[in-house]
């Protein structure tokens, strides 16, 4: 059986599907990323991996950590470090709100997707509460039931 290809929106560069599986997302925020020249070229080429990424508040600034942006092939000795921490650009009120929420136990700030908006790279970050194993099974069961109902309705009409 062939694997189903997930369609991306035309401006979507990367999607973290595992985040919605491992966390129940409570709130989302759109943030800009401070990138260097070779980083933005790699991001536009879709060479970004959000799988293990998370955000952390340090010194009243929000930092995106553990996100891999591959080196730009045509870059020279000024190429970037693929795993460096990148600053996220949000309003100060939003950062203080996120700092307060992130201090609670079991709450994590995770990147959900990266996309282009008016030529700028943006990250959709979510405040997530970790799911337990039984929560994940329940979510999968509910999705399967919804699919069954949709199939039944489709065949009916």
Coordinates of N, CA and C in Angstrom, one line a residue:
X1 N 0.8 -1.2 0.0 CA 0.0 0.0 0.0 C 0.9 1.2 0.0
X2 N 0.6 2.2 -0.9 CA 1.4 3.4 -1.0 C 1.2 4.3 0.2
X3 N 2.2 5.0 0.6 CA 2.1 6.0 1.7 C 1.4 7.2 1.2
X4 N 0.5 7.7 2.0 CA -0.3 8.9 1.6 C 0.6 10.1 1.7
X5 N 0.6 10.9 0.7 CA 1.4 12.2 0.7 C 0.6 13.3 1.4
X6 N 1.2 13.9 2.3 CA 0.5 15.0 3.0 C 0.8 16.3 2.2
X7 N -0.3 16.9 1.8 CA -0.2 18.1 1.0 C 0.1 19.3 1.9
X8 N 1.0 20.2 1.4 CA 1.3 21.4 2.1 C 0.7 22.6 1.5
X9 N 0.4 23.6 2.2 CA -0.1 24.8 1.7 C 1.1 25.4 0.8
X10 N 0.8 26.2 -0.2 CA 1.8 26.7 -1.0 C 3.0 27.5 -0.3
X11 N 2.6 28.2 0.8 CA 3.7 28.9 1.5 C 4.2 28.2 2.7
X12 N 3.7 27.0 3.0 CA 4.2 26.2 4.1 C 5.5 25.5 3.8
X13 N 6.5 25.7 4.6 CA 7.8 25.1 4.4 C 8.1 23.8 5.2
X14 N 7.6 23.8 6.4 CA 7.8 22.6 7.3 C 6.6 22.5 8.2
X15 N 6.3 21.3 8.6 CA 5.2 21.0 9.5 C 5.6 20.0 10.5
X16 N 5.2 20.2 11.8 CA 5.6 19.3 12.9 C 4.4 18.5 13.2
X17 N 4.1 17.4 12.5 CA 2.9 16.6 12.8 C 3.0 15.9 14.1
X18 N 4.2 15.6 14.5 CA 4.4 14.8 15.7 C 4.0 15.6 17.0
X19 N 4.1 17.0 16.8 CA 3.8 17.8 18.0 C 2.3 17.7 18.4
X20 N 1.4 17.6 17.4 CA 0.0 17.5 17.7 C -0.3 16.1 18.2
X21 N 0.5 15.1 17.9 CA 0.4 13.7 18.4 C 0.8 13.7 19.9
X22 N 1.9 14.3 20.2 CA 2.5 14.2 21.5 C 1.9 15.2 22.5
X23 N 1.4 16.3 22.0 CA 0.9 17.4 22.9 C -0.6 17.7 22.5
X24 N -1.3 18.2 23.5 CA -2.6 18.8 23.2 C -2.3 20.3 23.2
X25 N -2.6 20.9 22.1 CA -2.2 22.3 21.9 C -3.3 23.2 22.5
X26 N -2.9 24.1 23.5 CA -3.8 24.9 24.2 C -4.0 26.3 23.5
X27 N -2.9 26.9 23.0 CA -2.9 28.2 22.4 C -1.8 28.2 21.3
X28 N -2.0 29.0 20.3 CA -1.0 29.2 19.2 C -0.7 30.7 19.1
X29 N 0.6 30.9 18.7 CA 1.1 32.3 18.4 C 1.9 32.2 17.1
X30 N 1.8 33.3 16.4 CA 2.7 33.5 15.2 C 3.9 34.3 15.5
X31 N 5.0 33.8 15.2 CA 6.3 34.6 15.6 C 7.2 34.6 14.4
X32 N 7.9 35.7 14.3 CA 9.0 35.8 13.3 C 10.2 35.1 13.8
X33 N 11.2 34.8 12.9 CA 12.4 34.2 13.3 C 13.6 35.1 12.8
X34 N 14.6 35.3 13.6 CA 15.8 36.1 13.2 C 16.7 35.1 12.6
X35 N 16.9 35.1 11.3 CA 17.7 34.2 10.5 C 18.8 35.0 9.8
X36 N 19.9 34.2 9.6 CA 21.0 34.8 8.8 C 20.7 34.6 7.3
X37 N 21.6 35.1 6.4 CA 21.4 35.0 5.0 C 21.3 33.6 4.4
X38 N 22.3 32.7 4.8 CA 22.2 31.3 4.3 C 21.1 30.5 4.9
X39 N 20.7 30.9 6.2 CA 19.6 30.2 6.8 C 18.3 30.4 6.1
X40 N 18.0 31.6 5.7 CA 16.7 31.9 5.0 C 16.7 31.2 3.7
X41 N 17.8 31.1 3.0 CA 17.9 30.4 1.7 C 17.6 28.9 1.9
X42 N 18.1 28.3 3.0 CA 17.8 26.9 3.2 C 16.4 26.7 3.6
X43 N 15.8 27.6 4.4 CA 14.4 27.5 4.8 C 13.5 27.6 3.6
X44 N 13.8 28.6 2.7 CA 13.0 28.7 1.5 C 13.0 27.5 0.6
X45 N 14.2 26.7 0.7 CA 14.3 25.5 0.0 C 13.6 24.3 0.7
X46 N 13.1 24.6 1.9 CA 12.4 23.5 2.7 C 13.3 22.6 3.5
X47 N 14.6 23.0 3.7 CA 15.6 22.2 4.4 C 15.5 22.5 5.9
X48 N 14.4 22.3 6.5 CA 14.2 22.6 8.0 C 13.5 21.4 8.6
X49 N 13.9 21.1 9.8 CA 13.3 20.0 10.6 C 12.9 20.5 11.9
X50 N 11.6 20.4 12.2 CA 11.0 20.9 13.5 C 10.8 19.8 14.5
X51 N 11.1 18.6 14.1 CA 10.7 17.4 14.9 C 11.0 17.5 16.4
X52 N 12.2 17.8 16.8 CA 12.6 17.8 18.2 C 12.7 19.2 18.8
X53 N 12.2 20.2 18.1 CA 12.3 21.6 18.5 C 11.4 22.0 19.6
X54 N 11.8 23.0 20.3 CA 11.1 23.6 21.4 C 11.5 25.0 21.6
X55 N 10.7 25.8 22.3 CA 11.1 27.2 22.5 C 11.2 27.4 24.0
X56 N 12.1 28.3 24.4 CA 12.4 28.6 25.8 C 12.5 30.1 26.0
X57 N 12.0 30.6 27.1 CA 12.2 32.0 27.4 C 13.4 32.2 28.3
X58 N 14.4 33.1 27.8 CA 15.6 33.4 28.5 C 15.8 34.9 28.4
X59 N 16.0 35.5 29.5 CA 16.3 37.0 29.6 C 15.2 37.8 28.8
X60 N 14.0 37.5 29.1 CA 12.8 38.1 28.4 C 12.9 38.1 26.9
X61 N 13.5 37.0 26.4 CA 13.5 36.8 24.9 C 13.1 35.3 24.7
X62 N 12.5 35.1 23.6 CA 12.0 33.7 23.3 C 13.0 33.1 22.2
X63 N 13.5 31.9 22.6 CA 14.5 31.3 21.7 C 14.0 30.0 21.2
X64 N 14.2 29.7 19.9 CA 13.8 28.4 19.3 C 15.1 27.5 19.4
X65 N 15.0 26.4 20.0 CA 16.1 25.5 20.2 C 15.9 24.2 19.6
X66 N 17.0 23.5 19.2 CA 17.0 22.2 18.7 C 16.2 22.0 17.4
X67 N 16.2 23.1 16.6 CA 15.6 23.0 15.2 C 16.7 23.0 14.2
X68 N 16.7 22.0 13.3 CA 17.8 21.8 12.4 C 17.5 22.5 11.1
X69 N 18.3 23.4 10.7 CA 18.2 24.0 9.3 C 19.5 23.7 8.6
X70 N 19.4 22.9 7.6 CA 20.6 22.4 6.9 C 21.4 23.5 6.3
X71 N 22.7 23.2 6.1 CA 23.6 24.3 5.5 C 23.2 24.5 4.1
X72 N 23.4 25.7 3.6 CA 23.0 26.1 2.3 C 24.1 25.5 1.4
X73 N 23.8 24.8 0.3 CA 24.8 24.1 -0.5 C 25.7 25.1 -1.2
X74 N 25.2 26.2 -1.7 CA 26.1 27.2 -2.3 C 26.7 28.2 -1.4
X75 N 26.5 27.9 -0.1 CA 27.1 28.8 0.9 C 28.6 28.6 1.0
X76 N 29.4 29.6 1.4 CA 30.8 29.4 1.5 C 31.3 29.3 3.0
X77 N 32.4 29.9 3.3 CA 32.8 29.7 4.7 C 32.0 30.5 5.7
X78 N 31.0 31.3 5.2 CA 30.1 32.1 6.1 C 28.8 31.3 6.3
X79 N 28.8 30.0 6.0 CA 27.6 29.2 6.3 C 27.3 29.1 7.8
X80 N 26.1 28.8 8.1 CA 25.6 28.8 9.5 C 25.7 27.5 10.1
X81 N 25.7 27.5 11.5 CA 25.6 26.2 12.2 C 24.2 25.7 12.2
X82 N 24.0 24.4 11.8 CA 22.6 23.9 11.6 C 21.8 23.9 12.8
X83 N 22.4 23.7 14.0 CA 21.6 23.6 15.2 C 21.6 24.8 16.2
X84 N 22.0 25.9 15.7 CA 22.2 27.1 16.6 C 20.8 27.5 17.1
X85 N 20.8 28.2 18.2 CA 19.5 28.7 18.8 C 19.1 29.9 18.0
X86 N 17.8 30.1 17.7 CA 17.4 31.2 16.9 C 16.4 32.0 17.7
X87 N 16.5 33.3 17.6 CA 15.6 34.2 18.4 C 14.2 34.3 17.7
X88 N 13.1 34.2 18.5 CA 11.8 34.4 17.9 C 11.3 35.8 18.3
X89 N 10.6 36.4 17.3 CA 10.2 37.8 17.5 C 8.7 37.8 17.8
X90 N 8.5 38.3 19.0 CA 7.1 38.4 19.5 C 7.0 39.7 20.3
X91 N 5.8 40.2 20.5 CA 5.6 41.4 21.4 C 6.0 41.0 22.8
X92 N 6.5 42.0 23.6 CA 6.9 41.8 25.0 C 5.8 41.2 25.8
X93 N 4.6 41.7 25.6 CA 3.4 41.1 26.4 C 3.2 39.6 26.1
X94 N 3.4 39.2 24.9 CA 3.2 37.8 24.5 C 4.3 37.0 25.2
X95 N 5.5 37.5 25.2 CA 6.7 36.8 25.7 C 6.5 36.6 27.2
X96 N 6.0 37.7 27.9 CA 5.8 37.5 29.4 C 4.7 36.6 29.7
X97 N 3.6 36.6 28.9 CA 2.5 35.6 29.0 C 3.0 34.2 28.8
X98 N 3.8 34.0 27.8 CA 4.4 32.6 27.5 C 5.3 32.2 28.6
X99 N 6.1 33.1 29.2 CA 7.0 32.8 30.3 C 6.2 32.3 31.5
X100 N 5.1 33.0 31.8 CA 4.3 32.6 32.9 C 3.7 31.2 32.7
X101 N 3.2 31.0 31.5 CA 2.5 29.7 31.2 C 3.5 28.5 31.2
X102 N 4.7 28.8 30.6 CA 5.7 27.7 30.5 C 6.3 27.3 31.8
X103 N 6.1 28.0 32.9 CA 6.7 27.6 34.1 C 5.8 26.5 34.8
X104 N 4.6 26.3 34.3 CA 3.7 25.3 34.8 C 4.3 23.9 34.4
X105 N 4.1 22.9 35.3 CA 4.6 21.6 35.0 C 3.9 20.9 33.9
X106 N 4.6 20.3 33.0 CA 4.0 19.6 31.8 C 3.7 20.5 30.6
X107 N 4.0 21.8 30.7 CA 3.7 22.7 29.6 C 4.9 23.0 28.8
X108 N 4.9 22.9 27.5 CA 6.0 23.1 26.6 C 5.6 24.0 25.5
X109 N 6.5 24.8 25.0 CA 6.3 25.6 23.8 C 6.9 24.9 22.6
X110 N 6.1 24.5 21.7 CA 6.6 23.7 20.5 C 6.3 24.4 19.2
X111 N 7.3 24.3 18.3 CA 7.0 24.9 16.9 C 6.1 23.9 16.2
X112 N 5.0 24.4 15.6 CA 4.0 23.6 14.8 C 4.3 23.6 13.3
X113 N 4.6 24.8 12.8 CA 4.9 24.8 11.4 C 5.7 26.1 11.0
X114 N 6.4 26.1 9.9 CA 7.1 27.2 9.4 C 6.6 27.5 8.0
X115 N 6.3 28.8 7.8 CA 5.8 29.2 6.5 C 6.2 30.6 6.2
X116 N 6.0 31.0 4.9 CA 6.4 32.4 4.4 C 5.1 33.2 4.5
X117 N 5.3 34.4 4.9 CA 4.2 35.4 4.9 C 4.7 36.7 4.5
X118 N 4.3 37.2 3.3 CA 4.8 38.5 2.7 C 6.3 38.5 2.6
X119 N 6.9 37.3 2.3 CA 8.4 37.2 2.1 C 9.2 37.0 3.4
X120 N 8.5 36.9 4.5 CA 9.2 36.7 5.8 C 8.9 35.3 6.3
X121 N 9.9 34.7 6.9 CA 9.7 33.3 7.5 C 9.0 33.5 8.9
X122 N 7.9 32.8 9.1 CA 7.1 32.8 10.3 C 7.1 31.4 10.9
X123 N 7.0 31.4 12.2 CA 6.8 30.1 12.9 C 5.5 30.2 13.7
X124 N 4.7 29.1 13.6 CA 3.5 29.0 14.4 C 3.9 28.1 15.6
X125 N 3.9 28.8 16.8 CA 4.3 28.0 18.0 C 3.0 27.8 18.8
X126 N 3.0 26.7 19.5 CA 1.9 26.3 20.3 C 2.3 26.0 21.7
X127 N 1.4 26.4 22.6 CA 1.6 26.0 24.0 C 1.0 24.7 24.2
X128 N 1.8 23.6 24.5 CA 1.3 22.3 24.5 C 1.4 21.6 25.9
X129 N 0.4 20.8 26.2 CA 0.5 20.0 27.4 C 0.7 18.6 27.0
X130 N 1.7 17.9 27.5 CA 2.0 16.6 27.1 C 0.9 15.6 27.3
X131 N 0.7 14.7 26.3 CA -0.3 13.7 26.4 C 0.3 12.5 27.0
X132 N -0.5 11.7 27.7 CA -0.1 10.4 28.2 C -0.4 9.4 27.1
X133 N 0.1 8.2 27.3 CA -0.1 7.1 26.3 C -1.6 6.8 26.0
X134 N -2.4 6.8 27.1 CA -3.8 6.5 26.9 C -4.5 7.6 26.2
X135 N -4.1 8.9 26.4 CA -4.6 10.0 25.6 C -4.4 9.8 24.1
X136 N -3.2 9.4 23.8 CA -2.8 9.2 22.4 C -3.7 8.2 21.8
X137 N -3.9 7.0 22.5 CA -4.7 6.0 22.0 C -6.1 6.4 21.8
X138 N -6.6 7.2 22.7 CA -8.0 7.7 22.6 C -8.2 8.6 21.4
X139 N -7.2 9.5 21.2 CA -7.2 10.4 20.1 C -7.2 9.6 18.7
X140 N -6.4 8.6 18.6 CA -6.4 7.8 17.4 C -7.7 7.1 17.2
X141 N -8.3 6.6 18.3 CA -9.6 5.9 18.2 C -10.7 6.8 17.7
X142 N -10.7 8.1 18.3 CA -11.7 9.1 17.9 C -11.5 9.4 16.4
X143 N -10.2 9.6 15.9 CA -10.0 9.9 14.5 C -10.5 8.7 13.6
X144 N -10.3 7.5 14.0 CA -10.8 6.4 13.3 C -12.3 6.3 13.2
X145 N -13.0 6.6 14.3 CA -14.4 6.7 14.3 C -14.9 7.8 13.4
X146 N -14.3 8.9 13.4 CA -14.7 10.0 12.5 C -14.6 9.6 11.1
X147 N -13.5 8.9 10.7 CA -13.3 8.5 9.4 C -14.4 7.5 9.0
X148 N -14.7 6.6 9.9 CA -15.8 5.6 9.6 C -17.1 6.3 9.3
X149 N -17.4 7.3 10.1 CA -18.7 8.0 9.9 C -18.7 8.8 8.6
X150 N -17.5 9.4 8.3 CA -17.4 10.1 7.0 C -17.6 9.2 5.8
X151 N -17.0 8.0 5.9 CA -17.2 7.0 4.9 C -18.6 6.5 4.7
X152 N -19.3 6.3 5.9 CA -20.6 5.8 5.8 C -21.6 6.9 5.2
X153 N -21.3 8.1 5.6 CA -22.1 9.2 5.0 C -21.9 9.4 3.5
X154 N -20.6 9.2 3.1 CA -20.2 9.4 1.7 C -20.9 8.3 0.9
X155 N -20.9 7.1 1.4 CA -21.6 6.0 0.6 C -23.1 6.1 0.6
X156 N -23.6 6.8 1.6 CA -25.1 6.9 1.7 C -25.6 7.9 0.7
X157 N -24.9 8.9 0.4 CA -25.4 10.0 -0.5 C -24.8 9.9 -1.8

